[in-house]
Amino acid sequence: MEKKVKLALALLMFNMFISMSGIGLIIPIMPHYLQGFGGQGAVLGFLIASIALAQFIFSPLAGSLSDRFGRKKLIVIGLLINGTFMTLFGVASHLYELYIFRFLTGVGSAFITPPIMAYVADITTGKQRGKAMGLIGAAISLGFTIGPGLGGLLSNINLHFPFYFAGAAAILAGILTMFLLPATKPVVAKGAKSTGSGNILKDMKTSFTTPYFVLLLVVFIFTFGIANFQSSMSLFLTYKFDFTPNQIAIVLTVGGFIGVIVQGLLLDKLFKRFGEMRIILFSLVIASIFTVCMIYISGFFLILVVATIFQTAAILIRPAVNTLISYAAGKEQGFASGMNNSYMSLGNMIGPAIAGTLFDINMSIPFIVGGAVLMICFVITYVWQKRNPIQRPVHQQPNIDLDTKA
């Protein structure tokens, strides 16, 4: 990759890390933070869901707008929105303000992720794209991994400071992006129509007719299964094994870091040797098996191993699916990325809600259901890819305007 492309990719990774760490940052803080508002578990659940709801609604709009006006403008706007309302969340004095500011923070995130995914597709050729998507995926995973730990560390100053820090970081990232990120040319010519309407219902309907619809369905199903597992695990370890918060944090962090290392250092080699589809299929089987294994194991070390293998498999799926969607999308990168993020957000909303309900019935049921869902996803993907093989667009020319002032 040439220097301009490497700089752009580094900035995009930084932006994704800032955005995702801000999402995870609230996890260790909120139980204590909400005490000042008289809120408990249900309030926390709705606050977590609100950011996914915003991403679900606004991701198609962001993708469509980035096709028309360029990726850079949307990324900058998203970072500034994200940073502003993250900061306001920290100074809120009423519960309803928390809902509003968290939802609007999600709107900012929706304007960041799809344009970044589309930008990567713009500046990379078929051979480079798998590696680039893997690096972006590693930044996402690292953000999710570090976010909760960073939030807990910064809360030692006071409970408001983590939100100020995350907000300032997002605004700084927006300013850096404004001046340093090369602009890509809009995909849709002026006066022409974009595939997406920006209306979530219309765009969901449109997505049913795309050649990559089954891949979007896969995004929803595997996100549902993974979110189901992750939302159940901390409760499961607490009530069944009496794990402390520190022990749970170790289980989550070790698995996340190993997954990030594998993704950042080995993913491109795995893509080249086995192909994205085989990585997806293999990872779905492993994730399914080790989800169910959680029911039958005990002991800190064994739980750590099983959780780490699951998280590594889960981390490998996302960039592989993102890459295949970008191959199949052609010039609809913004729309495809927006729908990708919407289907992912839908899984992130529904998965934890169902997992919590099932956990109240029996603490083992979420893992059985999650394992079954991931195996169903494997079957759907395997059957579909036999009938619809996706070819790498080897001769694609990068769509990049190197004028950083654009």
mmCIF file of C-alpha atoms in Angstrom:
data_model
loop_
_atom_site.group_PDB
_atom_site.id
_atom_site.type_symbol
_atom_site.label_atom_id
_atom_site.label_comp_id
_atom_site.label_asym_id
_atom_site.label_seq_id
_atom_site.Cartn_x
_atom_site.Cartn_y
_atom_site.Cartn_z
ATOM 1 C CA MET A 1 0.000 0.000 0.000
ATOM 2 C CA GLU A 2 1.263 3.516 -0.766
ATOM 3 C CA LYS A 3 1.859 6.026 2.018
ATOM 4 C CA LYS A 4 -1.396 7.967 1.523
ATOM 5 C CA VAL A 5 -3.439 4.788 1.755
ATOM 6 C CA LYS A 6 -1.535 3.655 4.865
ATOM 7 C CA LEU A 7 -2.162 7.037 6.519
ATOM 8 C CA ALA A 8 -5.856 6.842 5.655
ATOM 9 C CA LEU A 9 -6.113 3.298 7.025
ATOM 10 C CA ALA A 10 -4.330 4.285 10.257
ATOM 11 C CA LEU A 11 -6.753 7.180 10.775
ATOM 12 C CA LEU A 12 -9.748 4.960 10.066
ATOM 13 C CA MET A 13 -8.496 2.392 12.594
ATOM 14 C CA PHE A 14 -8.035 5.160 15.180
ATOM 15 C CA ASN A 15 -11.554 6.446 14.513
ATOM 16 C CA MET A 16 -13.106 2.980 14.879
ATOM 17 C CA PHE A 17 -11.165 2.379 18.076
ATOM 18 C CA ILE A 18 -12.377 5.680 19.562
ATOM 19 C CA SER A 19 -15.990 4.989 18.565
ATOM 20 C CA MET A 20 -16.094 1.393 19.834
ATOM 21 C CA SER A 21 -14.225 2.023 23.075
ATOM 22 C CA GLY A 22 -16.764 4.758 23.830
ATOM 23 C CA ILE A 23 -19.586 2.225 23.452
ATOM 24 C CA GLY A 24 -17.945 -0.281 25.815
ATOM 25 C CA LEU A 25 -16.759 2.355 28.252
ATOM 26 C CA ILE A 26 -20.129 2.589 30.036
ATOM 27 C CA ILE A 27 -20.295 -1.078 31.088
ATOM 28 C CA PRO A 28 -18.393 -0.915 34.417
ATOM 29 C CA ILE A 29 -19.502 2.640 35.232
ATOM 30 C CA MET A 30 -23.241 2.638 34.720
ATOM 31 C CA PRO A 31 -24.465 0.597 37.736
ATOM 32 C CA HIS A 32 -22.937 3.191 40.078
ATOM 33 C CA TYR A 33 -23.590 6.142 37.753
ATOM 34 C CA LEU A 34 -27.296 5.344 37.537
ATOM 35 C CA GLN A 35 -27.700 5.319 41.319
ATOM 36 C CA GLY A 36 -27.722 9.112 41.194
ATOM 37 C CA PHE A 37 -30.722 8.929 38.817
ATOM 38 C CA GLY A 38 -32.632 6.226 40.689
ATOM 39 C CA GLY A 39 -32.096 3.776 37.811
ATOM 40 C CA GLN A 40 -31.309 0.057 37.981
ATOM 41 C CA GLY A 41 -30.906 -2.903 35.637
ATOM 42 C CA ALA A 42 -33.846 -2.197 33.332
ATOM 43 C CA VAL A 43 -32.651 1.362 32.749
ATOM 44 C CA LEU A 44 -29.160 0.116 31.944
ATOM 45 C CA GLY A 45 -30.583 -2.416 29.494
ATOM 46 C CA PHE A 46 -32.552 0.247 27.637
ATOM 47 C CA LEU A 47 -29.551 2.571 27.536
ATOM 48 C CA ILE A 48 -27.423 -0.175 25.975
ATOM 49 C CA ALA A 49 -30.192 -0.955 23.499
ATOM 50 C CA SER A 50 -30.695 2.707 22.588
ATOM 51 C CA ILE A 51 -27.310 3.053 20.927
ATOM 52 C CA ALA A 52 -27.940 -0.096 18.864
ATOM 53 C CA LEU A 53 -31.391 1.244 17.940
ATOM 54 C CA ALA A 54 -29.865 4.500 16.688
ATOM 55 C CA GLN A 55 -27.325 2.589 14.605
ATOM 56 C CA PHE A 56 -30.067 0.373 13.188
ATOM 57 C CA ILE A 57 -32.159 3.355 12.101
ATOM 58 C CA PHE A 58 -29.463 5.711 10.842
ATOM 59 C CA SER A 59 -26.802 3.411 9.355
ATOM 60 C CA PRO A 60 -28.583 3.106 5.974
ATOM 61 C CA LEU A 61 -28.908 6.892 5.780
ATOM 62 C CA ALA A 62 -25.216 7.310 6.569
ATOM 63 C CA GLY A 63 -24.247 4.751 3.941
ATOM 64 C CA SER A 64 -26.416 6.355 1.272
ATOM 65 C CA LEU A 65 -25.208 9.868 2.068
ATOM 66 C CA SER A 66 -21.590 8.733 1.911
ATOM 67 C CA ASP A 67 -22.221 7.356 -1.590
ATOM 68 C CA ARG A 68 -23.493 10.764 -2.664
ATOM 69 C CA PHE A 69 -21.293 13.230 -0.767
ATOM 70 C CA GLY A 70 -18.154 11.216 -0.004
ATOM 71 C CA ARG A 71 -17.035 9.175 2.998
ATOM 72 C CA LYS A 72 -14.830 11.788 4.685
ATOM 73 C CA LYS A 73 -17.599 14.320 5.367
ATOM 74 C CA LEU A 74 -19.820 11.695 6.992
ATOM 75 C CA ILE A 75 -16.986 10.342 9.156
ATOM 76 C CA VAL A 76 -16.095 13.828 10.441
ATOM 77 C CA ILE A 77 -19.748 14.659 11.179
ATOM 78 C CA GLY A 78 -20.211 11.340 12.963
ATOM 79 C CA LEU A 79 -17.160 11.825 15.188
ATOM 80 C CA LEU A 80 -18.210 15.346 16.164
ATOM 81 C CA ILE A 81 -21.770 14.220 16.967
ATOM 82 C CA ASN A 82 -20.462 11.229 18.906
ATOM 83 C CA GLY A 83 -18.030 13.319 20.938
ATOM 84 C CA THR A 84 -20.513 16.111 21.680
ATOM 85 C CA PHE A 85 -23.254 13.872 23.050
ATOM 86 C CA MET A 86 -20.834 11.583 24.892
ATOM 87 C CA THR A 87 -19.663 14.683 26.770
ATOM 88 C CA LEU A 88 -23.236 15.856 27.409
ATOM 89 C CA PHE A 89 -24.057 12.388 28.789
ATOM 90 C CA GLY A 90 -21.494 13.066 31.503
ATOM 91 C CA VAL A 91 -23.148 16.348 32.557
ATOM 92 C CA ALA A 92 -26.781 15.168 32.344
ATOM 93 C CA SER A 93 -28.898 15.801 35.431
ATOM 94 C CA HIS A 94 -32.121 13.954 34.495
ATOM 95 C CA LEU A 95 -32.778 10.362 33.446
ATOM 96 C CA TYR A 96 -34.564 11.330 30.223
ATOM 97 C CA GLU A 97 -31.417 13.256 29.203
ATOM 98 C CA LEU A 98 -29.397 10.061 29.486
ATOM 99 C CA TYR A 99 -31.709 8.337 26.987
ATOM 100 C CA ILE A 100 -31.593 11.263 24.574
ATOM 101 C CA PHE A 101 -27.823 11.756 24.734
ATOM 102 C CA ARG A 102 -27.047 8.029 24.486
ATOM 103 C CA PHE A 103 -29.345 7.672 21.471
ATOM 104 C CA LEU A 104 -27.696 10.660 19.774
ATOM 105 C CA THR A 105 -24.265 9.213 20.555
ATOM 106 C CA GLY A 106 -25.477 6.148 18.633
ATOM 107 C CA VAL A 107 -26.482 8.406 15.726
ATOM 108 C CA GLY A 108 -22.879 9.633 15.641
ATOM 109 C CA SER A 109 -21.612 6.043 15.658
ATOM 110 C CA ALA A 110 -23.974 5.219 12.780
ATOM 111 C CA PHE A 111 -22.385 8.028 10.754
ATOM 112 C CA ILE A 112 -18.894 6.657 11.466
ATOM 113 C CA THR A 113 -18.955 2.909 10.838
ATOM 114 C CA PRO A 114 -20.640 2.461 7.409
ATOM 115 C CA PRO A 115 -18.622 5.243 5.716
ATOM 116 C CA ILE A 116 -15.405 3.807 7.163
ATOM 117 C CA MET A 117 -16.202 0.336 5.818
ATOM 118 C CA ALA A 118 -17.090 1.844 2.435
ATOM 119 C CA TYR A 119 -13.917 3.985 2.502
ATOM 120 C CA VAL A 120 -11.784 0.869 2.992
ATOM 121 C CA ALA A 121 -13.456 -0.714 -0.032
ATOM 122 C CA ASP A 122 -12.767 2.493 -2.013
ATOM 123 C CA ILE A 123 -9.015 2.624 -1.348
ATOM 124 C CA THR A 124 -8.125 -1.073 -1.563
ATOM 125 C CA THR A 125 -7.993 -3.567 -4.383
ATOM 126 C CA GLY A 126 -9.329 -7.099 -4.089
ATOM 127 C CA LYS A 127 -5.965 -8.433 -2.871
ATOM 128 C CA GLN A 128 -5.530 -5.728 -0.239
ATOM 129 C CA ARG A 129 -9.075 -5.575 1.030
ATOM 130 C CA GLY A 130 -9.050 -8.642 3.275
ATOM 131 C CA LYS A 131 -6.014 -7.348 5.160
ATOM 132 C CA ALA A 132 -7.481 -3.843 5.449
ATOM 133 C CA MET A 133 -10.845 -5.141 6.676
ATOM 134 C CA GLY A 134 -8.981 -7.294 9.181
ATOM 135 C CA LEU A 135 -7.125 -4.255 10.538
ATOM 136 C CA ILE A 136 -10.367 -2.280 10.851
ATOM 137 C CA GLY A 137 -11.957 -5.283 12.557
ATOM 138 C CA ALA A 138 -9.000 -5.473 14.937
ATOM 139 C CA ALA A 139 -9.512 -1.797 15.831
ATOM 140 C CA ILE A 140 -13.206 -2.497 16.510
ATOM 141 C CA SER A 141 -12.389 -5.512 18.675
ATOM 142 C CA LEU A 142 -9.620 -3.657 20.518
ATOM 143 C CA GLY A 143 -12.039 -0.806 21.242
ATOM 144 C CA PHE A 144 -14.634 -3.181 22.646
ATOM 145 C CA THR A 145 -11.920 -4.946 24.668
ATOM 146 C CA ILE A 146 -10.232 -1.866 26.128
ATOM 147 C CA GLY A 147 -13.358 0.275 26.536
ATOM 148 C CA PRO A 148 -14.693 -1.317 29.755
ATOM 149 C CA GLY A 149 -11.253 -1.431 31.376
ATOM 150 C CA LEU A 150 -10.543 2.165 30.403
ATOM 151 C CA GLY A 151 -13.902 3.261 31.789
ATOM 152 C CA GLY A 152 -13.207 1.570 35.099
ATOM 153 C CA LEU A 153 -9.727 3.100 35.323
ATOM 154 C CA LEU A 154 -10.862 6.642 34.518
ATOM 155 C CA SER A 155 -13.766 6.387 36.963
ATOM 156 C CA ASN A 156 -11.196 6.474 39.790
ATOM 157 C CA ILE A 157 -10.982 10.229 39.116
ATOM 158 C CA ASN A 158 -14.782 10.533 39.227
ATOM 159 C CA LEU A 159 -17.766 8.854 37.565
ATOM 160 C CA HIS A 160 -18.211 11.683 35.056
ATOM 161 C CA PHE A 161 -14.633 11.876 33.824
ATOM 162 C CA PRO A 162 -14.725 8.805 31.494
ATOM 163 C CA PHE A 163 -17.486 10.451 29.453
ATOM 164 C CA TYR A 164 -15.543 13.710 29.190
ATOM 165 C CA PHE A 165 -12.436 11.801 28.127
ATOM 166 C CA ALA A 166 -14.264 9.737 25.498
ATOM 167 C CA GLY A 167 -16.073 12.806 24.176
ATOM 168 C CA ALA A 168 -12.867 14.822 23.870
ATOM 169 C CA ALA A 169 -11.135 11.900 22.128
ATOM 170 C CA ALA A 170 -13.919 11.619 19.538
ATOM 171 C CA ILE A 171 -13.886 15.366 18.845
ATOM 172 C CA LEU A 172 -10.088 15.302 18.500
ATOM 173 C CA ALA A 173 -10.385 12.376 16.081
ATOM 174 C CA GLY A 174 -12.919 14.374 14.069
ATOM 175 C CA ILE A 175 -10.548 17.353 13.810
ATOM 176 C CA LEU A 176 -7.601 15.145 12.799
ATOM 177 C CA THR A 177 -9.776 13.426 10.198
ATOM 178 C CA MET A 178 -10.917 16.756 8.793
ATOM 179 C CA PHE A 179 -7.340 17.848 8.069
ATOM 180 C CA LEU A 180 -5.459 14.596 7.458
ATOM 181 C CA LEU A 181 -7.784 12.060 5.852
ATOM 182 C CA PRO A 182 -7.679 11.970 2.023
ATOM 183 C CA ALA A 183 -11.110 12.325 0.458
ATOM 184 C CA THR A 184 -12.675 9.685 -1.769
ATOM 185 C CA LYS A 185 -14.848 10.688 -4.683
ATOM 186 C CA PRO A 186 -18.628 10.237 -4.279
ATOM 187 C CA VAL A 187 -19.753 6.993 -5.898
ATOM 188 C CA VAL A 188 -23.088 8.379 -7.094
ATOM 189 C CA ALA A 189 -22.829 11.149 -9.661
ATOM 190 C CA LYS A 190 -24.615 14.422 -8.999
ATOM 191 C CA GLY A 191 -28.248 14.145 -10.094
ATOM 192 C CA ALA A 192 -28.169 10.341 -10.128
ATOM 193 C CA LYS A 193 -30.043 8.113 -7.699
ATOM 194 C CA SER A 194 -28.371 6.162 -4.918
ATOM 195 C CA THR A 195 -29.462 2.610 -4.166
ATOM 196 C CA GLY A 196 -30.408 3.554 -0.618
ATOM 197 C CA SER A 197 -33.233 5.889 0.348
ATOM 198 C CA GLY A 198 -32.030 6.542 3.910
ATOM 199 C CA ASN A 199 -35.391 5.177 5.156
ATOM 200 C CA ILE A 200 -34.693 2.086 7.226
ATOM 201 C CA LEU A 201 -37.890 0.253 6.235
ATOM 202 C CA LYS A 202 -37.481 0.943 2.508
ATOM 203 C CA ASP A 203 -33.789 0.102 2.621
ATOM 204 C CA MET A 204 -34.438 -3.155 4.502
ATOM 205 C CA LYS A 205 -36.900 -4.076 1.751
ATOM 206 C CA THR A 206 -34.341 -3.124 -0.918
ATOM 207 C CA SER A 207 -31.691 -5.236 0.818
ATOM 208 C CA PHE A 208 -33.844 -8.344 0.262
ATOM 209 C CA THR A 209 -33.206 -8.048 -3.488
ATOM 210 C CA THR A 210 -29.427 -7.530 -3.343
ATOM 211 C CA PRO A 211 -27.036 -10.341 -4.334
ATOM 212 C CA TYR A 212 -25.509 -10.177 -0.855
ATOM 213 C CA PHE A 213 -28.774 -10.386 1.151
ATOM 214 C CA VAL A 214 -27.917 -13.794 2.613
ATOM 215 C CA LEU A 215 -24.639 -12.339 3.878
ATOM 216 C CA LEU A 216 -26.606 -9.578 5.604
ATOM 217 C CA LEU A 217 -28.826 -12.266 7.122
ATOM 218 C CA VAL A 218 -25.680 -14.026 8.291
ATOM 219 C CA VAL A 219 -24.543 -10.762 9.926
ATOM 220 C CA PHE A 220 -27.821 -10.582 11.871
ATOM 221 C CA ILE A 221 -27.807 -14.262 12.908
ATOM 222 C CA PHE A 222 -24.205 -14.495 14.042
ATOM 223 C CA THR A 223 -24.417 -11.108 15.804
ATOM 224 C CA PHE A 224 -27.534 -12.360 17.591
ATOM 225 C CA GLY A 225 -25.691 -15.523 18.677
ATOM 226 C CA ILE A 226 -22.562 -13.689 19.792
ATOM 227 C CA ALA A 227 -24.491 -10.950 21.637
ATOM 228 C CA ASN A 228 -26.570 -13.698 23.269
ATOM 229 C CA PHE A 229 -23.382 -15.349 24.560
ATOM 230 C CA GLN A 230 -21.655 -12.173 25.693
ATOM 231 C CA SER A 231 -24.679 -10.757 27.528
ATOM 232 C CA SER A 232 -25.274 -14.077 29.322
ATOM 233 C CA MET A 233 -21.696 -14.889 30.297
ATOM 234 C CA SER A 234 -21.169 -12.312 33.044
ATOM 235 C CA LEU A 235 -24.478 -13.265 34.672
ATOM 236 C CA PHE A 236 -23.717 -16.966 34.259
ATOM 237 C CA LEU A 237 -20.257 -16.668 35.837
ATOM 238 C CA THR A 238 -21.630 -14.579 38.689
ATOM 239 C CA TYR A 239 -24.590 -16.772 39.651
ATOM 240 C CA LYS A 240 -23.148 -20.217 38.900
ATOM 241 C CA PHE A 241 -19.502 -19.793 39.918
ATOM 242 C CA ASP A 242 -19.622 -16.678 42.115
ATOM 243 C CA PHE A 243 -16.963 -14.945 39.991
ATOM 244 C CA THR A 244 -15.877 -11.502 41.100
ATOM 245 C CA PRO A 245 -15.997 -8.543 38.681
ATOM 246 C CA ASN A 246 -12.195 -8.749 38.363
ATOM 247 C CA GLN A 247 -12.337 -12.420 37.351
ATOM 248 C CA ILE A 248 -15.040 -11.702 34.770
ATOM 249 C CA ALA A 249 -12.982 -8.785 33.435
ATOM 250 C CA ILE A 250 -9.960 -11.079 33.014
ATOM 251 C CA VAL A 251 -12.031 -13.646 31.105
ATOM 252 C CA LEU A 252 -13.386 -10.974 28.767
ATOM 253 C CA THR A 253 -10.130 -9.071 28.314
ATOM 254 C CA VAL A 254 -7.783 -12.029 27.703
ATOM 255 C CA GLY A 255 -10.087 -13.513 25.091
ATOM 256 C CA GLY A 256 -10.552 -10.149 23.430
ATOM 257 C CA PHE A 257 -6.823 -9.396 23.252
ATOM 258 C CA ILE A 258 -5.917 -12.786 21.822
ATOM 259 C CA GLY A 259 -8.658 -12.416 19.231
ATOM 260 C CA VAL A 260 -7.351 -8.953 18.319
ATOM 261 C CA ILE A 261 -3.787 -10.265 17.958
ATOM 262 C CA VAL A 262 -4.915 -13.128 15.718
ATOM 263 C CA GLN A 263 -7.032 -10.750 13.667
ATOM 264 C CA GLY A 264 -4.338 -8.128 13.270
ATOM 265 C CA LEU A 265 -1.392 -10.437 12.549
ATOM 266 C CA LEU A 266 -2.811 -13.593 10.972
ATOM 267 C CA LEU A 267 -6.132 -12.745 9.351
ATOM 268 C CA ASP A 268 -4.727 -11.680 5.983
ATOM 269 C CA LYS A 269 -2.654 -14.878 5.786
ATOM 270 C CA LEU A 270 -5.707 -16.959 6.721
ATOM 271 C CA PHE A 271 -7.801 -15.201 4.054
ATOM 272 C CA LYS A 272 -5.152 -15.856 1.404
ATOM 273 C CA ARG A 273 -4.710 -19.505 2.332
ATOM 274 C CA PHE A 274 -8.280 -20.571 3.053
ATOM 275 C CA GLY A 275 -10.503 -17.782 1.714
ATOM 276 C CA GLU A 276 -13.004 -15.646 3.611
ATOM 277 C CA MET A 277 -15.889 -18.098 3.263
ATOM 278 C CA ARG A 278 -14.006 -21.024 4.800
ATOM 279 C CA ILE A 279 -12.933 -18.810 7.706
ATOM 280 C CA ILE A 280 -16.585 -17.871 8.282
ATOM 281 C CA LEU A 281 -17.826 -21.466 8.158
ATOM 282 C CA PHE A 282 -15.061 -22.828 10.395
ATOM 283 C CA SER A 283 -15.464 -20.000 12.933
ATOM 284 C CA LEU A 284 -19.246 -20.482 13.095
ATOM 285 C CA VAL A 285 -18.824 -24.163 13.957
ATOM 286 C CA ILE A 286 -16.175 -23.432 16.610
ATOM 287 C CA ALA A 287 -18.254 -20.609 18.132
ATOM 288 C CA SER A 288 -21.329 -22.840 18.225
ATOM 289 C CA ILE A 289 -19.534 -25.744 19.912
ATOM 290 C CA PHE A 290 -17.795 -23.623 22.531
ATOM 291 C CA THR A 291 -20.973 -21.706 23.324
ATOM 292 C CA VAL A 292 -22.616 -24.950 24.442
ATOM 293 C CA CYS A 293 -19.406 -26.052 26.212
ATOM 294 C CA MET A 294 -19.875 -23.238 28.733
ATOM 295 C CA ILE A 295 -22.701 -25.237 30.328
ATOM 296 C CA TYR A 296 -20.539 -28.268 31.093
ATOM 297 C CA ILE A 297 -17.255 -26.810 32.345
ATOM 298 C CA SER A 298 -16.009 -25.407 35.639
ATOM 299 C CA GLY A 299 -12.813 -23.935 37.022
ATOM 300 C CA PHE A 300 -11.364 -20.535 36.205
ATOM 301 C CA PHE A 301 -8.658 -21.739 33.792
ATOM 302 C CA LEU A 302 -10.970 -23.950 31.731
ATOM 303 C CA ILE A 303 -13.600 -21.206 31.541
ATOM 304 C CA LEU A 304 -10.890 -18.780 30.424
ATOM 305 C CA VAL A 305 -9.778 -21.157 27.651
ATOM 306 C CA VAL A 306 -13.310 -21.824 26.375
ATOM 307 C CA ALA A 307 -14.272 -18.138 26.441
ATOM 308 C CA THR A 308 -11.032 -17.198 24.659
ATOM 309 C CA ILE A 309 -11.587 -19.723 21.867
ATOM 310 C CA PHE A 310 -15.175 -18.520 21.440
ATOM 311 C CA GLN A 311 -14.163 -14.857 21.310
ATOM 312 C CA THR A 312 -11.350 -15.534 18.847
ATOM 313 C CA ALA A 313 -13.724 -17.386 16.520
ATOM 314 C CA ALA A 314 -16.327 -14.625 16.868
ATOM 315 C CA ILE A 315 -13.781 -11.910 16.112
ATOM 316 C CA LEU A 316 -12.681 -13.662 12.896
ATOM 317 C CA ILE A 317 -16.212 -13.855 11.479
ATOM 318 C CA ARG A 318 -16.968 -10.158 11.229
ATOM 319 C CA PRO A 319 -14.105 -8.945 8.966
ATOM 320 C CA ALA A 320 -14.549 -12.000 6.736
ATOM 321 C CA VAL A 321 -18.256 -11.233 6.231
ATOM 322 C CA ASN A 322 -17.505 -7.512 5.777
ATOM 323 C CA THR A 323 -14.980 -8.359 3.066
ATOM 324 C CA LEU A 324 -17.362 -10.652 1.163
ATOM 325 C CA ILE A 325 -20.153 -8.064 1.315
ATOM 326 C CA SER A 326 -17.787 -5.439 -0.086
ATOM 327 C CA TYR A 327 -16.855 -7.804 -2.944
ATOM 328 C CA ALA A 328 -20.505 -8.431 -3.812
ATOM 329 C CA ALA A 329 -21.607 -4.792 -3.415
ATOM 330 C CA GLY A 330 -19.723 -3.356 -6.391
ATOM 331 C CA LYS A 331 -20.355 0.419 -6.451
ATOM 332 C CA GLU A 332 -22.974 0.209 -3.678
ATOM 333 C CA GLN A 333 -20.345 0.241 -0.914
ATOM 334 C CA GLY A 334 -22.059 2.937 1.153
ATOM 335 C CA PHE A 335 -25.485 1.307 0.983
ATOM 336 C CA ALA A 336 -24.045 -2.158 1.641
ATOM 337 C CA SER A 337 -22.003 -0.935 4.615
ATOM 338 C CA GLY A 338 -25.022 0.889 6.032
ATOM 339 C CA MET A 339 -27.215 -2.193 5.792
ATOM 340 C CA ASN A 340 -24.403 -4.327 7.211
ATOM 341 C CA ASN A 341 -24.293 -2.073 10.274
ATOM 342 C CA SER A 342 -28.114 -2.074 10.569
ATOM 343 C CA TYR A 343 -28.350 -5.876 10.530
ATOM 344 C CA MET A 344 -25.526 -6.032 13.077
ATOM 345 C CA SER A 345 -27.299 -3.500 15.303
ATOM 346 C CA LEU A 346 -30.530 -5.478 15.035
ATOM 347 C CA GLY A 347 -28.719 -8.565 16.305
ATOM 348 C CA ASN A 348 -27.146 -6.535 19.107
ATOM 349 C CA MET A 349 -30.606 -5.355 20.192
ATOM 350 C CA ILE A 350 -32.510 -8.633 19.999
ATOM 351 C CA GLY A 351 -29.762 -10.999 21.215
ATOM 352 C CA PRO A 352 -29.309 -9.572 24.720
ATOM 353 C CA ALA A 353 -33.071 -9.029 25.196
ATOM 354 C CA ILE A 354 -33.875 -12.675 24.451
ATOM 355 C CA ALA A 355 -30.839 -13.923 26.389
ATOM 356 C CA GLY A 356 -31.925 -12.058 29.509
ATOM 357 C CA THR A 357 -35.444 -13.479 29.300
ATOM 358 C CA LEU A 358 -34.160 -17.023 28.788
ATOM 359 C CA PHE A 359 -31.628 -16.653 31.600
ATOM 360 C CA ASP A 360 -34.437 -15.890 34.055
ATOM 361 C CA ILE A 361 -36.062 -19.212 33.054
ATOM 362 C CA ASN A 362 -32.886 -21.297 33.228
ATOM 363 C CA MET A 363 -29.305 -20.034 33.151
ATOM 364 C CA SER A 364 -28.205 -22.733 30.663
ATOM 365 C CA ILE A 365 -30.865 -22.047 28.008
ATOM 366 C CA PRO A 366 -29.199 -18.936 26.471
ATOM 367 C CA PHE A 367 -26.098 -20.965 25.639
ATOM 368 C CA ILE A 368 -28.111 -23.795 24.087
ATOM 369 C CA VAL A 369 -30.121 -21.332 22.006
ATOM 370 C CA GLY A 370 -26.989 -19.350 21.077
ATOM 371 C CA GLY A 371 -25.162 -22.503 19.956
ATOM 372 C CA ALA A 372 -28.167 -23.606 17.892
ATOM 373 C CA VAL A 373 -28.485 -20.178 16.254
ATOM 374 C CA LEU A 374 -24.814 -20.158 15.261
ATOM 375 C CA MET A 375 -25.121 -23.669 13.801
ATOM 376 C CA ILE A 376 -28.204 -22.613 11.816
ATOM 377 C CA CYS A 377 -26.135 -19.708 10.527
ATOM 378 C CA PHE A 378 -23.460 -22.186 9.412
ATOM 379 C CA VAL A 379 -26.001 -24.251 7.473
ATOM 380 C CA ILE A 380 -27.534 -21.212 5.753
ATOM 381 C CA THR A 381 -24.094 -19.859 4.816
ATOM 382 C CA TYR A 382 -22.818 -23.212 3.560
ATOM 383 C CA VAL A 383 -25.842 -23.851 1.333
ATOM 384 C CA TRP A 384 -25.852 -20.296 -0.025
ATOM 385 C CA GLN A 385 -22.144 -20.147 -0.876
ATOM 386 C CA LYS A 386 -22.405 -23.400 -2.846
ATOM 387 C CA ARG A 387 -24.946 -21.734 -5.119
ATOM 388 C CA ASN A 388 -23.502 -18.196 -5.094
ATOM 389 C CA PRO A 389 -19.692 -18.193 -5.007
ATOM 390 C CA ILE A 390 -18.192 -14.688 -4.636
ATOM 391 C CA GLN A 391 -15.120 -13.782 -6.680
ATOM 392 C CA ARG A 392 -12.489 -11.273 -5.588
ATOM 393 C CA PRO A 393 -12.453 -8.173 -7.821
ATOM 394 C CA VAL A 394 -8.699 -8.410 -8.474
ATOM 395 C CA HIS A 395 -8.562 -5.637 -11.079
ATOM 396 C CA GLN A 396 -10.547 -3.027 -9.148
ATOM 397 C CA GLN A 397 -8.918 0.422 -9.139
ATOM 398 C CA PRO A 398 -8.838 2.293 -5.837
ATOM 399 C CA ASN A 399 -11.236 5.256 -5.737
ATOM 400 C CA ILE A 400 -9.170 7.811 -3.859
ATOM 401 C CA ASP A 401 -8.653 11.528 -4.296
ATOM 402 C CA LEU A 402 -5.412 12.381 -2.520
ATOM 403 C CA ASP A 403 -6.356 16.017 -1.909
ATOM 404 C CA THR A 404 -6.609 16.109 1.892
ATOM 405 C CA LYS A 405 -8.377 19.467 1.750
ATOM 406 C CA ALA A 406 -11.435 17.957 0.065
#
